[in-house]
PDB file of C-alpha atoms in Angstrom:
ATOM      1  CA  MET H   1     -17.366  -9.566   2.327  1.00  0.00           C
ATOM      2  CA  ILE H   2     -16.354  -6.227   3.853  1.00  0.00           C
ATOM      3  CA  ARG H   3     -18.690  -3.261   4.099  1.00  0.00           C
ATOM      4  CA  ALA H   4     -18.259  -0.012   6.019  1.00  0.00           C
ATOM      5  CA  GLU H   5     -20.624   2.937   6.072  1.00  0.00           C
ATOM      6  CA  GLY H   6     -19.917   6.343   7.575  1.00  0.00           C
ATOM      7  CA  LEU H   7     -17.067   5.276   9.855  1.00  0.00           C
ATOM      8  CA  VAL H   8     -15.940   8.026  12.225  1.00  0.00           C
ATOM      9  CA  LYS H   9     -13.126   7.772  14.756  1.00  0.00           C
ATOM     10  CA  ARG H  10     -11.703  10.610  16.824  1.00  0.00           C
ATOM     11  CA  PHE H  11      -8.598  10.778  18.989  1.00  0.00           C
ATOM     12  CA  LYS H  12      -9.087  13.894  21.129  1.00  0.00           C
ATOM     13  CA  GLU H  13      -9.045  16.789  18.644  1.00  0.00           C
ATOM     14  CA  VAL H  14      -7.911  14.629  15.712  1.00  0.00           C
ATOM     15  CA  GLU H  15     -10.566  13.027  13.508  1.00  0.00           C
ATOM     16  CA  ALA H  16      -8.772  10.000  12.046  1.00  0.00           C
ATOM     17  CA  LEU H  17     -11.847   8.776  10.137  1.00  0.00           C
ATOM     18  CA  SER H  18     -14.387  11.250   8.783  1.00  0.00           C
ATOM     19  CA  GLY H  19     -17.285   9.194   7.427  1.00  0.00           C
ATOM     20  CA  LEU H  20     -15.373   6.523   5.511  1.00  0.00           C
ATOM     21  CA  ASP H  21     -17.344   4.178   3.227  1.00  0.00           C
ATOM     22  CA  LEU H  22     -15.912   1.106   1.540  1.00  0.00           C
ATOM     23  CA  VAL H  23     -17.025  -2.196   0.017  1.00  0.00           C
ATOM     24  CA  VAL H  24     -14.953  -5.279  -0.825  1.00  0.00           C
ATOM     25  CA  PRO H  25     -16.810  -7.985  -2.805  1.00  0.00           C
ATOM     26  CA  GLU H  26     -16.059 -11.652  -2.207  1.00  0.00           C
ATOM     27  CA  GLY H  27     -12.898 -12.859  -3.911  1.00  0.00           C
ATOM     28  CA  ARG H  28     -11.703  -9.341  -4.723  1.00  0.00           C
ATOM     29  CA  ALA H  29      -8.842  -7.186  -3.474  1.00  0.00           C
ATOM     30  CA  LEU H  30      -9.266  -3.552  -2.442  1.00  0.00           C
ATOM     31  CA  ALA H  31      -6.274  -1.335  -1.649  1.00  0.00           C
ATOM     32  CA  LEU H  32      -6.579   1.636   0.703  1.00  0.00           C
ATOM     33  CA  LEU H  33      -4.014   4.055  -0.685  1.00  0.00           C
ATOM     34  CA  GLY H  34      -2.808   7.066   1.248  1.00  0.00           C
ATOM     35  CA  PRO H  35       0.101   8.686   3.107  1.00  0.00           C
ATOM     36  CA  ASN H  36       0.927   8.306   6.787  1.00  0.00           C
ATOM     37  CA  GLY H  37      -1.867   9.773   8.852  1.00  0.00           C
ATOM     38  CA  ALA H  38      -4.539   9.386   6.175  1.00  0.00           C
ATOM     39  CA  GLY H  39      -6.540   6.993   8.361  1.00  0.00           C
ATOM     40  CA  LYS H  40      -5.631   3.661   6.760  1.00  0.00           C
ATOM     41  CA  THR H  41      -4.477   1.902   9.935  1.00  0.00           C
ATOM     42  CA  THR H  42      -7.385   3.311  11.931  1.00  0.00           C
ATOM     43  CA  ALA H  43      -9.795   1.861   9.351  1.00  0.00           C
ATOM     44  CA  VAL H  44      -8.083  -1.521   9.628  1.00  0.00           C
ATOM     45  CA  ARG H  45      -8.262  -1.443  13.421  1.00  0.00           C
ATOM     46  CA  VAL H  46     -11.976  -0.696  13.324  1.00  0.00           C
ATOM     47  CA  LEU H  47     -12.712  -3.421  10.767  1.00  0.00           C
ATOM     48  CA  THR H  48     -10.691  -5.987  12.734  1.00  0.00           C
ATOM     49  CA  THR H  49     -12.409  -5.071  16.047  1.00  0.00           C
ATOM     50  CA  LEU H  50      -9.288  -3.542  17.618  1.00  0.00           C
ATOM     51  CA  LEU H  51     -11.000  -0.130  17.835  1.00  0.00           C
ATOM     52  CA  ARG H  52     -14.633   0.887  18.291  1.00  0.00           C
ATOM     53  CA  PRO H  53     -15.797   3.595  15.893  1.00  0.00           C
ATOM     54  CA  ASP H  54     -17.462   6.721  17.265  1.00  0.00           C
ATOM     55  CA  ALA H  55     -20.060   6.533  14.493  1.00  0.00           C
ATOM     56  CA  GLY H  56     -20.942   4.400  11.498  1.00  0.00           C
ATOM     57  CA  SER H  57     -21.268   0.662  10.968  1.00  0.00           C
ATOM     58  CA  ALA H  58     -19.283  -2.196   9.451  1.00  0.00           C
ATOM     59  CA  THR H  59     -19.644  -5.898   8.684  1.00  0.00           C
ATOM     60  CA  VAL H  60     -17.044  -8.500   7.762  1.00  0.00           C
ATOM     61  CA  ALA H  61     -18.185 -11.733   6.107  1.00  0.00           C
ATOM     62  CA  GLY H  62     -21.717 -10.811   7.121  1.00  0.00           C
ATOM     63  CA  VAL H  63     -20.817 -10.387  10.817  1.00  0.00           C
ATOM     64  CA  ASP H  64     -21.355  -7.056  12.554  1.00  0.00           C
ATOM     65  CA  VAL H  65     -18.106  -5.560  13.852  1.00  0.00           C
ATOM     66  CA  LEU H  66     -19.759  -3.995  16.894  1.00  0.00           C
ATOM     67  CA  GLY H  67     -22.427  -6.602  17.557  1.00  0.00           C
ATOM     68  CA  ASP H  68     -20.230  -9.727  17.332  1.00  0.00           C
ATOM     69  CA  PRO H  69     -16.499  -8.878  17.454  1.00  0.00           C
ATOM     70  CA  ALA H  70     -15.545 -12.470  18.332  1.00  0.00           C
ATOM     71  CA  GLY H  71     -17.435 -13.671  15.266  1.00  0.00           C
ATOM     72  CA  VAL H  72     -15.505 -11.209  13.095  1.00  0.00           C
ATOM     73  CA  ARG H  73     -12.156 -12.377  14.487  1.00  0.00           C
ATOM     74  CA  ALA H  74     -13.041 -15.946  13.544  1.00  0.00           C
ATOM     75  CA  LYS H  75     -13.474 -14.833   9.912  1.00  0.00           C
ATOM     76  CA  ILE H  76     -10.305 -12.796   9.388  1.00  0.00           C
ATOM     77  CA  GLY H  77      -6.564 -13.118   9.119  1.00  0.00           C
ATOM     78  CA  LEU H  78      -4.601  -9.973  10.012  1.00  0.00           C
ATOM     79  CA  SER H  79      -1.025  -9.021   9.251  1.00  0.00           C
ATOM     80  CA  GLY H  80      -0.017  -5.631  10.669  1.00  0.00           C
ATOM     81  CA  GLN H  81       2.708  -3.165   9.770  1.00  0.00           C
ATOM     82  CA  TYR H  82       5.239  -5.036  11.905  1.00  0.00           C
ATOM     83  CA  ALA H  83       5.713  -8.801  12.020  1.00  0.00           C
ATOM     84  CA  ALA H  84       3.959 -10.196  15.105  1.00  0.00           C
ATOM     85  CA  VAL H  85       6.105 -13.261  15.727  1.00  0.00           C
ATOM     86  CA  ASP H  86       7.671 -14.695  18.894  1.00  0.00           C
ATOM     87  CA  GLU H  87      11.402 -14.305  18.307  1.00  0.00           C
ATOM     88  CA  HIS H  88      12.281 -17.080  20.753  1.00  0.00           C
ATOM     89  CA  LEU H  89      10.139 -19.707  18.989  1.00  0.00           C
ATOM     90  CA  THR H  90      11.062 -21.373  15.738  1.00  0.00           C
ATOM     91  CA  GLY H  91       9.083 -20.649  12.599  1.00  0.00           C
ATOM     92  CA  TYR H  92       7.325 -23.995  12.984  1.00  0.00           C
ATOM     93  CA  GLU H  93       6.513 -23.361  16.650  1.00  0.00           C
ATOM     94  CA  ASN H  94       5.120 -19.915  15.860  1.00  0.00           C
ATOM     95  CA  LEU H  95       2.619 -21.310  13.375  1.00  0.00           C
ATOM     96  CA  VAL H  96       1.651 -24.256  15.591  1.00  0.00           C
ATOM     97  CA  MET H  97       1.002 -21.796  18.433  1.00  0.00           C
ATOM     98  CA  VAL H  98      -1.311 -19.736  16.198  1.00  0.00           C
ATOM     99  CA  GLY H  99      -3.192 -22.890  15.222  1.00  0.00           C
ATOM    100  CA  ARG H 100      -3.661 -23.886  18.857  1.00  0.00           C
ATOM    101  CA  LEU H 101      -4.933 -20.385  19.682  1.00  0.00           C
ATOM    102  CA  TYR H 102      -7.517 -20.877  16.927  1.00  0.00           C
ATOM    103  CA  HIS H 103      -8.468 -24.215  18.578  1.00  0.00           C
ATOM    104  CA  LEU H 104      -7.504 -26.230  15.506  1.00  0.00           C
ATOM    105  CA  GLY H 105      -6.122 -29.045  17.648  1.00  0.00           C
ATOM    106  CA  ARG H 106      -2.545 -30.302  17.821  1.00  0.00           C
ATOM    107  CA  ALA H 107      -2.534 -32.472  14.700  1.00  0.00           C
ATOM    108  CA  ARG H 108      -4.262 -29.928  12.444  1.00  0.00           C
ATOM    109  CA  SER H 109      -2.075 -27.092  13.761  1.00  0.00           C
ATOM    110  CA  GLN H 110       1.074 -29.066  12.995  1.00  0.00           C
ATOM    111  CA  GLN H 111      -0.207 -29.953   9.527  1.00  0.00           C
ATOM    112  CA  ARG H 112      -1.054 -26.325   8.695  1.00  0.00           C
ATOM    113  CA  ALA H 113       2.336 -25.172   9.990  1.00  0.00           C
ATOM    114  CA  ARG H 114       4.162 -27.558   7.663  1.00  0.00           C
ATOM    115  CA  GLU H 115       1.946 -26.621   4.696  1.00  0.00           C
ATOM    116  CA  LEU H 116       2.441 -22.898   5.164  1.00  0.00           C
ATOM    117  CA  LEU H 117       6.173 -23.070   5.806  1.00  0.00           C
ATOM    118  CA  GLU H 118       6.499 -24.867   2.487  1.00  0.00           C
ATOM    119  CA  ARG H 119       4.180 -22.455   0.699  1.00  0.00           C
ATOM    120  CA  PHE H 120       6.051 -19.396   1.956  1.00  0.00           C
ATOM    121  CA  ASP H 121       9.504 -20.828   1.198  1.00  0.00           C
ATOM    122  CA  LEU H 122      10.422 -21.094   4.879  1.00  0.00           C
ATOM    123  CA  ALA H 123      10.691 -24.869   5.222  1.00  0.00           C
ATOM    124  CA  ASP H 124      14.503 -24.827   5.349  1.00  0.00           C
ATOM    125  CA  ALA H 125      14.379 -22.340   8.248  1.00  0.00           C
ATOM    126  CA  SER H 126      11.455 -23.955  10.088  1.00  0.00           C
ATOM    127  CA  ASP H 127      13.607 -25.139  13.023  1.00  0.00           C
ATOM    128  CA  ARG H 128      15.461 -21.859  13.470  1.00  0.00           C
ATOM    129  CA  PRO H 129      14.394 -19.256  16.077  1.00  0.00           C
ATOM    130  CA  ALA H 130      12.505 -16.401  14.434  1.00  0.00           C
ATOM    131  CA  LYS H 131      15.069 -13.927  15.808  1.00  0.00           C
ATOM    132  CA  THR H 132      17.544 -15.297  13.239  1.00  0.00           C
ATOM    133  CA  TYR H 133      15.179 -14.526  10.349  1.00  0.00           C
ATOM    134  CA  SER H 134      15.670 -11.604   7.975  1.00  0.00           C
ATOM    135  CA  GLY H 135      13.040  -8.878   7.798  1.00  0.00           C
ATOM    136  CA  GLY H 136      11.497 -10.397   4.707  1.00  0.00           C
ATOM    137  CA  MET H 137      11.367 -13.851   6.271  1.00  0.00           C
ATOM    138  CA  ARG H 138       9.650 -12.480   9.375  1.00  0.00           C
ATOM    139  CA  ARG H 139       7.023 -10.741   7.261  1.00  0.00           C
ATOM    140  CA  ARG H 140       6.361 -13.967   5.338  1.00  0.00           C
ATOM    141  CA  LEU H 141       6.078 -15.878   8.618  1.00  0.00           C
ATOM    142  CA  ASP H 142       3.659 -13.252   9.943  1.00  0.00           C
ATOM    143  CA  LEU H 143       1.537 -13.554   6.806  1.00  0.00           C
ATOM    144  CA  ALA H 144       1.608 -17.328   7.096  1.00  0.00           C
ATOM    145  CA  GLY H 145       0.318 -16.952  10.660  1.00  0.00           C
ATOM    146  CA  ALA H 146      -2.627 -14.929   9.353  1.00  0.00           C
ATOM    147  CA  LEU H 147      -3.543 -17.872   7.101  1.00  0.00           C
ATOM    148  CA  VAL H 148      -3.283 -20.728   9.602  1.00  0.00           C
ATOM    149  CA  ALA H 149      -7.042 -20.898  10.162  1.00  0.00           C
ATOM    150  CA  ALA H 150      -7.773 -20.448   6.419  1.00  0.00           C
ATOM    151  CA  PRO H 151      -9.896 -17.300   7.002  1.00  0.00           C
ATOM    152  CA  PRO H 152     -12.218 -16.100   4.224  1.00  0.00           C
ATOM    153  CA  VAL H 153     -11.032 -12.498   4.672  1.00  0.00           C
ATOM    154  CA  LEU H 154      -7.419 -11.326   4.796  1.00  0.00           C
ATOM    155  CA  VAL H 155      -6.405  -7.851   6.009  1.00  0.00           C
ATOM    156  CA  LEU H 156      -2.859  -6.645   5.345  1.00  0.00           C
ATOM    157  CA  ASP H 157      -1.733  -3.319   6.826  1.00  0.00           C
ATOM    158  CA  GLU H 158       1.247  -2.023   4.807  1.00  0.00           C
ATOM    159  CA  PRO H 159       2.729  -5.526   4.447  1.00  0.00           C
ATOM    160  CA  THR H 160       5.971  -4.418   2.786  1.00  0.00           C
ATOM    161  CA  THR H 161       6.892  -1.515   5.084  1.00  0.00           C
ATOM    162  CA  GLY H 162      10.630  -1.489   5.772  1.00  0.00           C
ATOM    163  CA  LEU H 163      11.483  -4.278   3.343  1.00  0.00           C
ATOM    164  CA  ASP H 164      14.295  -4.112   0.803  1.00  0.00           C
ATOM    165  CA  PRO H 165      13.328  -4.335  -2.907  1.00  0.00           C
ATOM    166  CA  ARG H 166      14.001  -8.085  -3.140  1.00  0.00           C
ATOM    167  CA  SER H 167      11.945  -8.908  -0.035  1.00  0.00           C
ATOM    168  CA  ARG H 168       9.162  -6.585  -1.215  1.00  0.00           C
ATOM    169  CA  GLN H 169       9.009  -8.435  -4.535  1.00  0.00           C
ATOM    170  CA  GLN H 170       8.814 -11.776  -2.705  1.00  0.00           C
ATOM    171  CA  MET H 171       5.922 -10.510  -0.590  1.00  0.00           C
ATOM    172  CA  TRP H 172       4.152  -9.235  -3.697  1.00  0.00           C
ATOM    173  CA  ASP H 173       4.477 -12.670  -5.291  1.00  0.00           C
ATOM    174  CA  VAL H 174       2.976 -14.359  -2.218  1.00  0.00           C
ATOM    175  CA  ILE H 175       0.095 -11.872  -1.914  1.00  0.00           C
ATOM    176  CA  ARG H 176      -0.644 -12.027  -5.641  1.00  0.00           C
ATOM    177  CA  GLU H 177      -0.893 -15.808  -5.366  1.00  0.00           C
ATOM    178  CA  LEU H 178      -3.420 -15.440  -2.523  1.00  0.00           C
ATOM    179  CA  VAL H 179      -5.535 -13.045  -4.568  1.00  0.00           C
ATOM    180  CA  THR H 180      -5.395 -15.320  -7.607  1.00  0.00           C
ATOM    181  CA  SER H 181      -6.564 -18.250  -5.488  1.00  0.00           C
ATOM    182  CA  GLY H 182      -9.737 -16.329  -4.558  1.00  0.00           C
ATOM    183  CA  ALA H 183      -8.956 -14.672  -1.221  1.00  0.00           C
ATOM    184  CA  THR H 184     -10.902 -11.550  -0.249  1.00  0.00           C
ATOM    185  CA  LEU H 185      -8.245  -8.979   0.548  1.00  0.00           C
ATOM    186  CA  LEU H 186      -8.154  -5.533   2.131  1.00  0.00           C
ATOM    187  CA  LEU H 187      -4.706  -4.005   1.725  1.00  0.00           C
ATOM    188  CA  THR H 188      -3.349  -0.685   2.978  1.00  0.00           C
ATOM    189  CA  THR H 189      -0.315   0.833   1.319  1.00  0.00           C
ATOM    190  CA  GLN H 190       1.560   4.047   0.603  1.00  0.00           C
ATOM    191  CA  TYR H 191       2.789   2.756  -2.750  1.00  0.00           C
ATOM    192  CA  LEU H 192       0.734   3.221  -5.920  1.00  0.00           C
ATOM    193  CA  GLU H 193       2.827   0.537  -7.631  1.00  0.00           C
ATOM    194  CA  GLU H 194       1.979  -1.939  -4.859  1.00  0.00           C
ATOM    195  CA  ALA H 195      -1.738  -1.172  -5.103  1.00  0.00           C
ATOM    196  CA  ASP H 196      -1.508  -1.436  -8.890  1.00  0.00           C
ATOM    197  CA  ARG H 197       0.050  -4.903  -8.742  1.00  0.00           C
ATOM    198  CA  LEU H 198      -2.072  -6.436  -5.990  1.00  0.00           C
ATOM    199  CA  ALA H 199      -5.547  -4.861  -6.005  1.00  0.00           C
ATOM    200  CA  ASP H 200      -8.552  -5.083  -8.290  1.00  0.00           C
ATOM    201  CA  GLU H 201      -9.613  -1.623  -7.188  1.00  0.00           C
ATOM    202  CA  ILE H 202      -8.039   1.250  -5.246  1.00  0.00           C
ATOM    203  CA  LEU H 203      -9.676   3.581  -2.722  1.00  0.00           C
ATOM    204  CA  VAL H 204      -7.626   6.735  -2.167  1.00  0.00           C
ATOM    205  CA  ILE H 205      -8.135   8.279   1.267  1.00  0.00           C
ATOM    206  CA  ASP H 206      -6.933  11.534   2.759  1.00  0.00           C
ATOM    207  CA  LYS H 207      -7.630  12.911   6.249  1.00  0.00           C
ATOM    208  CA  GLY H 208      -9.965  10.033   7.039  1.00  0.00           C
ATOM    209  CA  ARG H 209     -12.241  10.267   4.017  1.00  0.00           C
ATOM    210  CA  ALA H 210     -12.374   8.729   0.549  1.00  0.00           C
ATOM    211  CA  ILE H 211     -11.353  11.143  -2.198  1.00  0.00           C
ATOM    212  CA  ALA H 212     -11.245   8.817  -5.221  1.00  0.00           C
ATOM    213  CA  GLN H 213     -11.895   5.216  -6.189  1.00  0.00           C
ATOM    214  CA  GLY H 214     -11.187   3.144  -9.273  1.00  0.00           C
ATOM    215  CA  THR H 215      -8.699   0.861 -10.932  1.00  0.00           C
ATOM    216  CA  ALA H 216      -5.055   1.845 -11.152  1.00  0.00           C
ATOM    217  CA  ASP H 217      -5.500   2.789 -14.816  1.00  0.00           C
ATOM    218  CA  GLU H 218      -8.511   4.971 -13.992  1.00  0.00           C
ATOM    219  CA  LEU H 219      -6.603   6.809 -11.272  1.00  0.00           C
ATOM    220  CA  LYS H 220      -3.606   7.306 -13.541  1.00  0.00           C
ATOM    221  CA  ALA H 221      -5.898   8.749 -16.188  1.00  0.00           C
ATOM    222  CA  ARG H 222      -7.168  11.276 -13.624  1.00  0.00           C
ATOM    223  CA  THR H 223      -3.588  12.326 -12.840  1.00  0.00           C
ATOM    224  CA  GLY H 224      -2.728  12.827 -16.496  1.00  0.00           C
ATOM    225  CA  GLY H 225      -1.019   9.541 -17.236  1.00  0.00           C
ATOM    226  CA  GLU H 226       2.748   9.256 -17.475  1.00  0.00           C
ATOM    227  CA  ARG H 227       5.163  11.944 -16.339  1.00  0.00           C
ATOM    228  CA  ILE H 228       7.986  13.431 -18.361  1.00  0.00           C
ATOM    229  CA  GLU H 229      10.913  14.294 -16.103  1.00  0.00           C
ATOM    230  CA  VAL H 230      13.747  16.522 -17.307  1.00  0.00           C
ATOM    231  CA  VAL H 231      17.011  17.539 -15.671  1.00  0.00           C
ATOM    232  CA  LEU H 232      18.582  20.511 -17.435  1.00  0.00           C
ATOM    233  CA  THR H 233      22.303  20.939 -17.804  1.00  0.00           C
ATOM    234  CA  ASP H 234      21.965  24.668 -17.104  1.00  0.00           C
ATOM    235  CA  ALA H 235      19.190  26.281 -15.020  1.00  0.00           C
ATOM    236  CA  ALA H 236      19.426  29.318 -17.328  1.00  0.00           C
ATOM    237  CA  ASP H 237      17.484  27.301 -19.938  1.00  0.00           C
ATOM    238  CA  ARG H 238      14.517  26.805 -17.605  1.00  0.00           C
ATOM    239  CA  GLU H 239      12.096  29.302 -19.189  1.00  0.00           C
ATOM    240  CA  THR H 240      12.735  27.956 -22.667  1.00  0.00           C
ATOM    241  CA  ALA H 241      12.382  24.361 -21.448  1.00  0.00           C
ATOM    242  CA  GLU H 242       9.102  25.206 -19.699  1.00  0.00           C
ATOM    243  CA  ARG H 243       7.720  26.661 -22.933  1.00  0.00           C
ATOM    244  CA  VAL H 244       8.528  23.438 -24.788  1.00  0.00           C
ATOM    245  CA  LEU H 245       7.095  21.225 -22.044  1.00  0.00           C
ATOM    246  CA  ARG H 246       3.807  23.169 -21.923  1.00  0.00           C
ATOM    247  CA  GLU H 247       3.103  21.933 -25.462  1.00  0.00           C
ATOM    248  CA  VAL H 248       2.499  18.405 -24.107  1.00  0.00           C
ATOM    249  CA  SER H 249       1.470  19.200 -20.514  1.00  0.00           C
ATOM    250  CA  VAL H 250      -2.076  18.739 -19.194  1.00  0.00           C
ATOM    251  CA  ASP H 251      -1.643  20.572 -15.870  1.00  0.00           C
ATOM    252  CA  GLY H 252       1.388  22.845 -16.067  1.00  0.00           C
ATOM    253  CA  VAL H 253       5.071  22.398 -15.332  1.00  0.00           C
ATOM    254  CA  ARG H 254       6.429  21.567 -11.875  1.00  0.00           C
ATOM    255  CA  VAL H 255       9.886  23.002 -11.196  1.00  0.00           C
ATOM    256  CA  GLY H 256      12.304  21.584  -8.619  1.00  0.00           C
ATOM    257  CA  GLU H 257      14.005  23.731  -6.010  1.00  0.00           C
ATOM    258  CA  ASN H 258      17.269  23.945  -7.940  1.00  0.00           C
ATOM    259  CA  GLY H 259      15.527  25.161 -11.101  1.00  0.00           C
ATOM    260  CA  ARG H 260      16.962  22.348 -13.236  1.00  0.00           C
ATOM    261  CA  GLU H 261      14.409  19.569 -12.560  1.00  0.00           C
ATOM    262  CA  LEU H 262      11.141  19.922 -14.491  1.00  0.00           C
ATOM    263  CA  THR H 263       8.151  17.568 -14.491  1.00  0.00           C
ATOM    264  CA  VAL H 264       4.931  17.527 -16.521  1.00  0.00           C
ATOM    265  CA  ALA H 265       1.965  15.182 -16.792  1.00  0.00           C
ATOM    266  CA  ALA H 266       1.919  14.081 -20.422  1.00  0.00           C
ATOM    267  CA  GLY H 267      -1.282  14.241 -22.429  1.00  0.00           C
ATOM    268  CA  GLY H 268      -1.655  10.484 -22.772  1.00  0.00           C
ATOM    269  CA  GLN H 269       0.699   9.880 -25.708  1.00  0.00           C
ATOM    270  CA  GLY H 270       3.670   8.760 -23.629  1.00  0.00           C
ATOM    271  CA  ALA H 271       6.626   8.109 -25.928  1.00  0.00           C
ATOM    272  CA  SER H 272       5.212  10.397 -28.644  1.00  0.00           C
ATOM    273  CA  ASP H 273       5.025  13.297 -26.201  1.00  0.00           C
ATOM    274  CA  LEU H 274       8.573  12.611 -25.068  1.00  0.00           C
ATOM    275  CA  LEU H 275       9.756  12.661 -28.679  1.00  0.00           C
ATOM    276  CA  ARG H 276       8.045  16.029 -29.232  1.00  0.00           C
ATOM    277  CA  VAL H 277       9.788  17.417 -26.167  1.00  0.00           C
ATOM    278  CA  LEU H 278      13.208  16.192 -27.281  1.00  0.00           C
ATOM    279  CA  GLN H 279      12.675  17.653 -30.756  1.00  0.00           C
ATOM    280  CA  GLY H 280      11.645  20.957 -29.173  1.00  0.00           C
ATOM    281  CA  PHE H 281      14.739  20.995 -26.967  1.00  0.00           C
ATOM    282  CA  GLU H 282      16.950  20.341 -29.997  1.00  0.00           C
ATOM    283  CA  ARG H 283      15.229  23.118 -31.937  1.00  0.00           C
ATOM    284  CA  GLU H 284      15.628  25.577 -29.060  1.00  0.00           C
ATOM    285  CA  ARG H 285      19.156  24.374 -28.239  1.00  0.00           C
ATOM    286  CA  VAL H 286      18.244  23.376 -24.665  1.00  0.00           C
ATOM    287  CA  ALA H 287      20.959  21.174 -23.148  1.00  0.00           C
ATOM    288  CA  VAL H 288      19.569  18.218 -21.172  1.00  0.00           C
ATOM    289  CA  TYR H 289      21.448  16.232 -18.532  1.00  0.00           C
ATOM    290  CA  ASP H 290      18.723  13.563 -18.166  1.00  0.00           C
ATOM    291  CA  VAL H 291      15.200  12.921 -19.431  1.00  0.00           C
ATOM    292  CA  GLY H 292      12.693  10.102 -19.166  1.00  0.00           C
ATOM    293  CA  LEU H 293       9.138   8.808 -18.753  1.00  0.00           C
ATOM    294  CA  ARG H 294       7.813   7.428 -15.468  1.00  0.00           C
ATOM    295  CA  ARG H 295       4.510   6.226 -14.076  1.00  0.00           C
ATOM    296  CA  PRO H 296       2.491   8.423 -11.679  1.00  0.00           C
ATOM    297  CA  THR H 297       3.403   8.138  -8.009  1.00  0.00           C
ATOM    298  CA  LEU H 298       1.348   8.560  -4.841  1.00  0.00           C
ATOM    299  CA  ASP H 299       2.503  12.182  -4.715  1.00  0.00           C
ATOM    300  CA  ASP H 300       1.192  12.727  -8.263  1.00  0.00           C
ATOM    301  CA  VAL H 301      -2.203  11.247  -7.361  1.00  0.00           C
ATOM    302  CA  PHE H 302      -2.509  13.350  -4.214  1.00  0.00           C
ATOM    303  CA  LEU H 303      -1.291  16.526  -5.852  1.00  0.00           C
ATOM    304  CA  THR H 304      -3.953  16.135  -8.534  1.00  0.00           C
ATOM    305  CA  LEU H 305      -6.795  15.099  -6.231  1.00  0.00           C
ATOM    306  CA  THR H 306      -6.111  17.267  -3.172  1.00  0.00           C
ATOM    307  CA  GLY H 307      -3.735  19.998  -4.236  1.00  0.00           C
ATOM    308  CA  HIS H 308      -1.041  18.842  -1.825  1.00  0.00           C
ATOM    309  CA  GLN H 309       1.612  16.172  -1.884  1.00  0.00           C
ATOM    310  CA  ALA H 310       1.381  12.956   0.107  1.00  0.00           C
ATOM    311  CA  GLN H 311       3.750  14.129   2.802  1.00  0.00           C
ATOM    312  CA  ALA H 312       3.593  12.297   6.139  1.00  0.00           C
ATOM    313  CA  GLU H 313       1.609  14.295   8.676  1.00  0.00           C
ATOM    314  CA  GLU H 314       3.856  13.530  11.630  1.00  0.00           C
ATOM    315  CA  THR H 315       1.641  14.750  14.459  1.00  0.00           C
ATOM    316  CA  ARG H 316      -1.436  12.995  13.108  1.00  0.00           C
ATOM    317  CA  SER H 317       0.512   9.798  12.425  1.00  0.00           C
ATOM    318  CA  GLU H 318       2.045   9.742  15.905  1.00  0.00           C
ATOM    319  CA  GLN H 319      -1.350  10.237  17.544  1.00  0.00           C
ATOM    320  CA  GLU H 320      -2.820   7.455  15.429  1.00  0.00           C
ATOM    321  CA  VAL H 321      -0.032   5.047  16.428  1.00  0.00           C
ATOM    322  CA  THR H 322      -0.273   6.042  20.096  1.00  0.00           C
ATOM    323  CA  ALA H 323      -4.021   5.527  20.036  1.00  0.00           C
TER     324      ALA H 323
END
């Protein structure tokens, strides 16, 4: 349903896309995972006809992005990083307006508005101006707007940016329902957990090019699985603690700036590795303030795949937004 080959996009001296390839089969969900400035939003803008690539080709639902942009727009629903709603219209009026813009007709637009307000748990607020909505409600209304015309392809650009944990969970529930019902989804995100929950497959991009692809479990396996995190009571025990942690580590020990926080990628045994570490600390009389297991993060993936953390590249990100 979505295919891109060799996409290149430059903004002056910045190359936002550097030959990006991707494929999303019908009824599947692909997550583009990467930090700010990686090229995720630029890829979305090209695939949704908002930007013309400098090189490469792309099709959406069999329609060429460059040859028939209007045809592509008729096949997609797009929800950007920020909710695109008219604050002075009610939730109901916003959705009816979108339906009329899609030429659905008055009756069908009104019907779809009522259906979607109910589906997205906004029926009780349907007659309120959108400016009175919370951030999470606005994002749900924006997503509902992307579905008014029942498009076969849905593109979501960082749909949970800026949301609190409760609103993020609500959005995840809604998106997961769409995927389960058979929607073809392209999702961009900075959160490995979000990609893990919502996507069938993940494409990790950095500096405009793909650097890894696979399921969440496959990517975690490449980063060494779960992490053991330790906070020492006394930084003087660091060398001894590092020696113990190396017994279960697959790629060395990372030490925090204060010398008390240590992190290792466990060798795939999870709780068993943690038990070995705790036994080693007891044997060596290393005092521990806190210890635990956690799943790999975006930083862990990027550190393993690229050698650098997924820090936001401010200049690149600003140029991408300005463009």
